[in-house]
XYZ file of C-alpha atoms in Angstrom:
344
model
C 99.235 -28.140 77.760
C 96.092 -26.554 78.831
C 97.123 -26.903 82.498
C 100.383 -25.054 81.995
C 98.705 -22.261 80.142
C 96.213 -21.737 82.900
C 98.907 -21.583 85.574
C 100.749 -18.903 83.671
C 97.584 -16.859 83.330
C 96.903 -17.227 87.038
C 100.448 -16.096 87.910
C 100.095 -13.069 85.652
C 96.874 -12.081 87.348
C 98.457 -12.416 90.784
C 101.403 -10.246 89.727
C 99.052 -7.612 88.367
C 97.066 -7.681 91.581
C 100.220 -7.312 93.688
C 101.356 -4.363 91.568
C 97.965 -2.700 91.911
C 97.981 -3.101 95.677
C 101.535 -1.847 95.847
C 100.516 1.215 93.829
C 97.664 1.995 96.174
C 99.976 1.819 99.198
C 102.474 4.341 97.733
C 99.890 7.088 96.893
C 98.971 8.055 100.522
C 102.639 8.334 101.392
C 103.072 11.016 98.750
C 100.006 12.980 100.031
C 101.192 12.910 103.619
C 104.677 14.297 103.013
C 103.684 17.968 102.307
C 101.291 18.000 105.255
C 104.014 17.071 107.718
C 106.640 19.491 106.336
C 104.676 22.653 105.411
C 102.118 23.112 108.183
C 104.419 23.225 111.205
C 107.056 25.310 109.454
C 104.589 28.006 108.276
C 102.827 28.233 111.655
C 105.971 28.494 113.758
C 107.764 31.034 111.607
C 105.664 34.212 112.266
C 105.056 33.321 115.881
C 108.717 33.408 116.770
C 109.417 36.724 114.934
C 106.425 38.978 115.856
C 105.602 38.213 119.484
C 108.811 39.372 121.220
C 109.299 42.609 119.239
C 106.108 44.535 120.245
C 106.477 43.520 123.888
C 110.071 44.701 124.221
C 109.694 48.097 122.456
C 107.529 49.953 125.079
C 109.801 48.745 127.869
C 112.740 50.531 126.292
C 110.892 53.960 126.274
C 111.422 54.401 130.053
C 108.061 55.993 130.835
C 108.551 56.037 134.646
C 111.489 58.442 134.280
C 109.306 61.000 132.481
C 106.705 60.840 135.266
C 109.272 61.668 137.942
C 110.284 65.053 136.460
C 107.096 67.036 137.284
C 107.082 65.625 140.824
C 110.424 67.262 141.554
C 109.118 70.663 140.393
C 106.023 70.480 142.610
C 108.100 69.792 145.690
C 110.144 72.953 145.166
C 107.273 75.365 144.419
C 105.806 75.684 147.961
C 109.151 76.923 149.267
C 109.088 79.797 146.779
C 105.465 80.753 147.416
C 105.761 80.960 151.202
C 108.515 83.589 151.203
C 106.420 86.697 150.369
C 103.614 85.574 152.675
C 105.701 86.241 155.765
C 104.953 89.766 157.052
C 107.779 92.237 157.437
C 108.733 93.131 160.967
C 108.817 96.628 162.425
C 112.240 98.198 162.106
C 113.800 101.105 163.975
C 114.428 103.038 160.755
C 110.724 103.854 160.502
C 109.530 107.176 161.931
C 107.748 105.710 164.956
C 109.602 107.850 167.445
C 107.155 106.935 170.215
C 108.436 103.370 169.971
C 112.031 103.497 168.724
C 113.171 106.861 170.144
C 111.318 107.091 173.480
C 113.872 109.496 174.936
C 113.818 111.928 172.011
C 112.208 115.348 171.895
C 109.687 114.124 169.348
C 108.573 111.229 171.567
C 108.122 113.672 174.428
C 105.853 115.839 172.269
C 103.666 112.848 171.495
C 103.401 112.062 175.193
C 102.225 115.628 175.726
C 99.739 115.256 172.892
C 98.483 111.977 174.347
C 98.049 113.505 177.796
C 96.246 116.518 176.389
C 93.829 114.408 174.349
C 93.072 111.838 177.046
C 92.596 114.406 179.793
C 90.844 117.021 177.703
C 87.593 115.926 179.303
C 88.295 113.621 182.222
C 84.661 112.596 182.692
C 84.117 111.725 179.029
C 87.360 111.699 176.985
C 87.077 111.258 173.197
C 87.427 107.580 172.307
C 87.263 107.957 168.508
C 89.676 110.521 167.039
C 90.158 111.476 163.394
C 93.570 112.808 162.355
C 93.590 114.832 159.147
C 95.127 117.901 157.484
C 94.164 120.611 155.037
C 96.303 119.307 152.182
C 98.634 116.411 151.471
C 102.227 116.344 152.694
C 101.639 117.838 156.144
C 102.406 114.733 158.230
C 98.974 113.485 159.316
C 99.842 109.763 159.024
C 103.065 110.370 160.945
C 101.059 112.000 163.736
C 98.300 109.357 163.717
C 100.746 106.432 163.892
C 102.850 107.948 166.679
C 99.811 109.036 168.678
C 98.425 105.492 168.557
C 101.817 104.053 169.532
C 102.067 106.565 172.378
C 98.656 105.578 173.719
C 99.563 101.878 173.499
C 102.655 102.552 175.622
C 100.415 103.654 178.471
C 99.895 101.050 181.192
C 96.107 101.322 181.153
C 95.022 101.832 177.540
C 94.860 100.004 174.221
C 94.846 101.637 170.797
C 93.402 100.704 167.411
C 94.722 102.517 164.341
C 92.386 102.531 161.322
C 93.509 103.400 157.790
C 90.656 105.366 156.209
C 92.594 106.241 153.053
C 90.696 104.034 150.628
C 92.320 105.735 147.621
C 95.837 104.525 148.392
C 96.014 102.536 151.654
C 99.586 102.750 152.982
C 99.428 102.676 156.784
C 100.247 98.963 156.806
C 103.737 99.748 155.498
C 104.579 101.677 158.649
C 103.977 98.603 160.799
C 105.371 95.928 158.508
C 102.130 94.096 157.749
C 100.504 93.236 154.438
C 97.615 95.307 153.159
C 95.382 92.429 152.125
C 91.739 92.617 153.104
C 90.913 95.641 155.232
C 88.356 98.351 155.955
C 87.100 98.682 152.391
C 86.563 94.929 152.100
C 84.553 94.932 155.324
C 82.367 97.807 154.137
C 81.508 96.043 150.867
C 80.776 92.779 152.685
C 83.784 90.733 151.590
C 85.224 90.071 155.055
C 84.332 89.914 158.742
C 85.738 92.417 161.220
C 87.286 89.725 163.422
C 89.410 88.590 160.472
C 90.756 92.081 159.731
C 92.104 93.369 163.055
C 95.862 92.819 162.930
C 98.284 92.618 165.829
C 101.556 94.520 165.837
C 104.743 93.999 167.792
C 103.289 96.363 170.393
C 101.095 94.291 172.668
C 98.377 96.932 173.072
C 98.337 98.280 169.531
C 96.272 96.811 166.697
C 95.654 98.135 163.204
C 92.905 97.871 160.623
C 94.412 98.352 157.175
C 92.649 100.158 154.338
C 92.167 97.082 152.188
C 91.694 97.061 148.441
C 91.336 100.387 146.623
C 87.751 101.421 145.852
C 86.301 103.705 143.191
C 83.746 105.389 145.473
C 85.364 105.573 148.921
C 83.242 108.525 150.053
C 80.094 106.420 149.762
C 81.669 103.642 151.812
C 82.885 105.985 154.563
C 79.437 107.590 154.708
C 77.538 104.306 154.734
C 75.415 102.938 157.559
C 77.850 100.074 157.910
C 80.710 102.491 158.625
C 78.585 104.273 161.199
C 77.803 100.963 162.887
C 81.493 100.026 162.803
C 82.590 103.215 164.570
C 79.942 102.679 167.231
C 80.929 99.036 167.719
C 84.644 99.808 168.023
C 83.913 102.521 170.559
C 81.560 100.499 172.751
C 83.285 97.120 172.645
C 86.179 98.045 174.967
C 86.232 100.821 177.534
C 90.034 100.991 177.618
C 90.557 101.313 173.850
C 91.106 104.480 171.820
C 90.477 104.395 168.080
C 92.589 106.642 165.843
C 91.360 107.168 162.271
C 93.958 108.247 159.719
C 91.818 110.162 157.223
C 92.556 111.747 153.857
C 93.199 115.541 153.562
C 90.164 117.782 153.944
C 90.643 119.762 150.729
C 91.737 116.809 148.597
C 88.851 114.411 149.241
C 85.352 114.408 150.716
C 85.732 111.448 153.087
C 87.044 113.409 156.125
C 83.961 115.611 156.169
C 81.769 112.509 156.278
C 83.914 110.706 158.861
C 84.004 113.816 161.057
C 80.322 113.345 161.800
C 80.957 109.873 163.250
C 83.926 110.507 165.564
C 84.222 112.181 168.968
C 87.106 114.499 168.133
C 89.339 115.806 165.340
C 93.040 116.684 165.220
C 94.261 118.961 162.418
C 97.916 118.621 161.371
C 99.496 121.768 159.927
C 102.973 122.000 158.441
C 104.721 125.059 159.804
C 105.807 127.615 157.222
C 104.155 125.725 154.372
C 100.391 125.617 154.811
C 98.796 129.080 154.433
C 96.475 130.184 157.204
C 93.648 130.800 154.755
C 93.964 127.232 153.513
C 93.534 125.920 157.046
C 90.494 128.135 157.599
C 88.958 126.903 154.374
C 89.596 123.282 155.352
C 87.950 123.470 158.768
C 84.983 125.538 157.614
C 82.908 122.406 157.002
C 83.732 120.837 160.387
C 81.890 121.102 163.678
C 84.058 123.474 165.774
C 83.085 121.630 168.949
C 84.756 118.453 167.681
C 88.110 120.056 166.849
C 90.431 119.027 169.677
C 93.283 121.173 168.450
C 96.006 121.696 165.847
C 99.323 119.856 165.664
C 102.052 122.121 164.257
C 104.519 119.964 162.352
C 107.984 120.717 160.894
C 108.935 123.334 163.489
C 112.531 124.471 164.008
C 113.546 124.645 167.652
C 116.261 127.105 168.645
C 117.686 127.565 172.116
C 121.063 127.635 173.839
C 121.091 123.821 174.092
C 119.013 122.799 171.112
C 118.972 123.712 167.444
C 117.202 121.102 165.389
C 114.464 120.752 162.848
C 111.937 117.978 163.300
C 109.554 116.857 160.621
C 107.511 113.768 159.941
C 105.695 113.724 156.621
C 103.422 111.441 154.702
C 103.385 113.752 151.696
C 104.261 111.281 149.003
C 101.508 112.137 146.540
C 101.904 114.579 143.668
C 98.182 114.322 142.991
C 96.482 112.843 146.005
C 95.141 109.387 145.510
C 96.524 108.814 142.035
C 100.247 109.402 141.495
C 103.091 108.706 143.929
C 106.516 110.266 143.911
C 108.085 106.909 144.650
C 109.195 107.744 148.184
C 108.411 105.220 150.876
C 106.947 107.007 153.929
C 108.529 104.401 156.211
C 112.003 105.649 155.327
C 111.394 109.143 156.605
C 112.542 109.965 160.105
C 111.207 112.952 161.915
C 109.529 114.299 164.967
C 106.607 116.461 165.795
C 106.431 119.911 167.255
C 104.582 120.611 170.517
C 100.822 120.326 170.395
C 99.151 123.587 169.494
C 95.686 124.076 170.878
C 93.218 125.917 168.736
C 92.707 129.587 169.460
C 89.272 130.688 170.553
């Protein structure tokens, strides 16, 4: 009896031990299940949703297309800027009768004037000549431009035309060039002389424009630098004549100063308009020995074969040096009367 009881107890203990071991084996299986399911699912979810979206969005903005637009504008701009830089060319509608109307009566008068001036003193002809008038509107620029063109037509001589009107430089318009830097800029030290001399369509004619307007032109014209310039232009070339287009004598003080630097002076007088007393008053401050003569402008010729009125005027100022009437001097056509020598 005792042996049977002991065997039953032993079997019960073995069953209890097997159940305990079986219970220990099941517990780790329950702890491993959430680790295998939750960790990979939570880690993969956000990676698949967030990574592609920020990478694709900037590609859809098309930034290269925006960068191409300003490049197209820059390519077109130089074509627009270069247009006004090209200088205008001389046209036959300008009053340069010495060039465009060589067979006219006016051109013949300028040839006479040229001959008279160049042969006035054969041994020592005046190389620097100032052309001026008593008042504005008498045709001094017309005479200066055509005299220079007439000299340049000669086979042996060159001419340089200098715009000394530093109030309102306009001589460049007659020859179709731009009035950029010029005489005034040279006198104040902003430019070199070699950079300022401009060629025209006439091979032997060059011009020096007035340059930028200055507040005290009389001081510049009367400066030591202007005196040195006149001397240099005169001595550099033996075959060159320098014509200075000056302001009116009674309107400004520059002609009186410039008159001391040049070899000779031509006075332009408008026939029937300028009073004799006005002319006398204008030339009172000049050296009589330097006055080469008077050019009578706007004269009416009457004969059996000719009845015409010739006039070239630069009188486009209502108040000289400040207000213009709006008339372009280049559009005027006209001719000059015969040269009138001064009376002794």
